[in-house]
């Protein structure tokens, strides 16, 4: 009798724990809806382990964070179709812990900008670089920015090479809407130097640009911060970096700090 009571108590406690466990959505790729409501999933939504998500296609992805367990992902490509074109995922059966981590190098007090040849490349992300719209990337003084010395990008569209000058100011170079198509897979960052009197152009880096609004990323950072209690400033930044590297691409410590309130 005592054993039955103990077993029953354990079941009740386990069920209560599962019901209390919450996952906060931090990233969504593709069209994803919550099965029980039929509504589109949004960053900041709270999910329980028994909630089911409906993915419209196999390229979809959802990332979330549990205050007690860390970051998790659901990739639609790993799901089995339940019939039709939609893919169904119950959280408790499909959450995969995100174990990636990225160590951010600390900027020196004398930081004066990034070297573009090294900044715009990343073996860790397959050369995917996260670019925040209208937020300058500070470039070091070895690349003076004037009317005749400037940065530009080159890319191929419909078989033709396109060239566009980047916006730039005293704080660095700026990537804005329209500088390249959202569908472009690769761009070359180039620099024209006329400081010696003769204009010379050189290719500095080739990468896959991921252009995202600052507001979109700030909302994700907010959710991560709220659910990372007990993290010191350094660990929080590394947590945010891992999330952004995984879901978008490389981002600088300077830009992460600019996203934190």
PDB file of C-alpha atoms in Angstrom, residues 112-120 131 136-155 162-176 179-180 187-194 200-207:
ATOM      1  CA  UNK A 112      39.522  51.681 -32.895  1.00  0.00           C
ATOM      2  CA  UNK A 113      37.642  49.420 -35.261  1.00  0.00           C
ATOM      3  CA  UNK A 114      37.669  46.018 -36.911  1.00  0.00           C
ATOM      4  CA  UNK A 115      39.981  44.716 -39.614  1.00  0.00           C
ATOM      5  CA  UNK A 116      37.471  43.892 -42.400  1.00  0.00           C
ATOM      6  CA  UNK A 117      39.573  41.055 -43.860  1.00  0.00           C
ATOM      7  CA  UNK A 118      39.206  39.084 -40.631  1.00  0.00           C
ATOM      8  CA  UNK A 119      35.874  40.414 -39.366  1.00  0.00           C
ATOM      9  CA  UNK A 120      33.868  39.481 -42.471  1.00  0.00           C
ATOM     10  CA  UNK A 131      24.487  42.493 -40.397  1.00  0.00           C
ATOM     11  CA  UNK A 136      27.498  50.920 -38.256  1.00  0.00           C
ATOM     12  CA  UNK A 137      30.319  48.383 -38.173  1.00  0.00           C
ATOM     13  CA  UNK A 138      33.383  50.273 -36.968  1.00  0.00           C
ATOM     14  CA  UNK A 139      36.392  49.857 -39.280  1.00  0.00           C
ATOM     15  CA  UNK A 140      39.974  50.595 -38.247  1.00  0.00           C
ATOM     16  CA  UNK A 141      41.924  53.636 -39.407  1.00  0.00           C
ATOM     17  CA  UNK A 142      43.953  51.645 -41.956  1.00  0.00           C
ATOM     18  CA  UNK A 143      40.930  52.146 -44.236  1.00  0.00           C
ATOM     19  CA  UNK A 144      40.225  55.893 -44.365  1.00  0.00           C
ATOM     20  CA  UNK A 145      36.679  56.776 -45.384  1.00  0.00           C
ATOM     21  CA  UNK A 146      36.406  59.820 -47.653  1.00  0.00           C
ATOM     22  CA  UNK A 147      34.538  60.806 -50.820  1.00  0.00           C
ATOM     23  CA  UNK A 148      37.172  59.057 -52.933  1.00  0.00           C
ATOM     24  CA  UNK A 149      38.168  56.239 -50.547  1.00  0.00           C
ATOM     25  CA  UNK A 150      35.220  54.046 -49.670  1.00  0.00           C
ATOM     26  CA  UNK A 151      33.768  50.544 -49.229  1.00  0.00           C
ATOM     27  CA  UNK A 152      31.478  48.860 -51.727  1.00  0.00           C
ATOM     28  CA  UNK A 153      29.985  45.409 -52.326  1.00  0.00           C
ATOM     29  CA  UNK A 154      29.887  43.267 -55.444  1.00  0.00           C
ATOM     30  CA  UNK A 155      27.509  40.401 -56.101  1.00  0.00           C
ATOM     31  CA  UNK A 162      26.395  44.360 -59.580  1.00  0.00           C
ATOM     32  CA  UNK A 163      28.369  46.978 -57.629  1.00  0.00           C
ATOM     33  CA  UNK A 164      26.982  49.217 -54.875  1.00  0.00           C
ATOM     34  CA  UNK A 165      28.689  51.714 -52.615  1.00  0.00           C
ATOM     35  CA  UNK A 166      28.001  51.284 -48.901  1.00  0.00           C
ATOM     36  CA  UNK A 167      26.703  54.029 -46.657  1.00  0.00           C
ATOM     37  CA  UNK A 168      29.471  55.220 -44.361  1.00  0.00           C
ATOM     38  CA  UNK A 169      30.101  57.773 -41.656  1.00  0.00           C
ATOM     39  CA  UNK A 170      32.637  58.524 -38.943  1.00  0.00           C
ATOM     40  CA  UNK A 171      31.461  55.443 -37.017  1.00  0.00           C
ATOM     41  CA  UNK A 172      32.003  52.963 -39.837  1.00  0.00           C
ATOM     42  CA  UNK A 173      30.176  51.283 -42.722  1.00  0.00           C
ATOM     43  CA  UNK A 174      26.428  50.735 -42.776  1.00  0.00           C
ATOM     44  CA  UNK A 175      24.410  47.978 -44.445  1.00  0.00           C
ATOM     45  CA  UNK A 176      20.897  49.113 -45.319  1.00  0.00           C
ATOM     46  CA  UNK A 179      22.319  47.350 -50.860  1.00  0.00           C
ATOM     47  CA  UNK A 180      21.890  43.776 -52.154  1.00  0.00           C
ATOM     48  CA  UNK A 187      28.809  39.159 -51.644  1.00  0.00           C
ATOM     49  CA  UNK A 188      32.317  40.511 -51.868  1.00  0.00           C
ATOM     50  CA  UNK A 189      33.323  43.394 -49.627  1.00  0.00           C
ATOM     51  CA  UNK A 190      35.660  45.693 -51.535  1.00  0.00           C
ATOM     52  CA  UNK A 191      37.535  48.898 -50.834  1.00  0.00           C
ATOM     53  CA  UNK A 192      38.601  51.683 -53.179  1.00  0.00           C
ATOM     54  CA  UNK A 193      41.610  53.662 -51.998  1.00  0.00           C
ATOM     55  CA  UNK A 194      42.621  56.954 -53.601  1.00  0.00           C
ATOM     56  CA  UNK A 200      42.831  51.302 -56.559  1.00  0.00           C
ATOM     57  CA  UNK A 201      40.198  48.723 -55.695  1.00  0.00           C
ATOM     58  CA  UNK A 202      40.716  45.480 -53.790  1.00  0.00           C
ATOM     59  CA  UNK A 203      38.510  42.630 -52.603  1.00  0.00           C
ATOM     60  CA  UNK A 204      38.766  42.199 -48.821  1.00  0.00           C
ATOM     61  CA  UNK A 205      36.353  39.384 -48.017  1.00  0.00           C
ATOM     62  CA  UNK A 206      33.689  37.120 -49.493  1.00  0.00           C
ATOM     63  CA  UNK A 207      30.773  36.115 -47.278  1.00  0.00           C
TER      64      UNK A 207
END
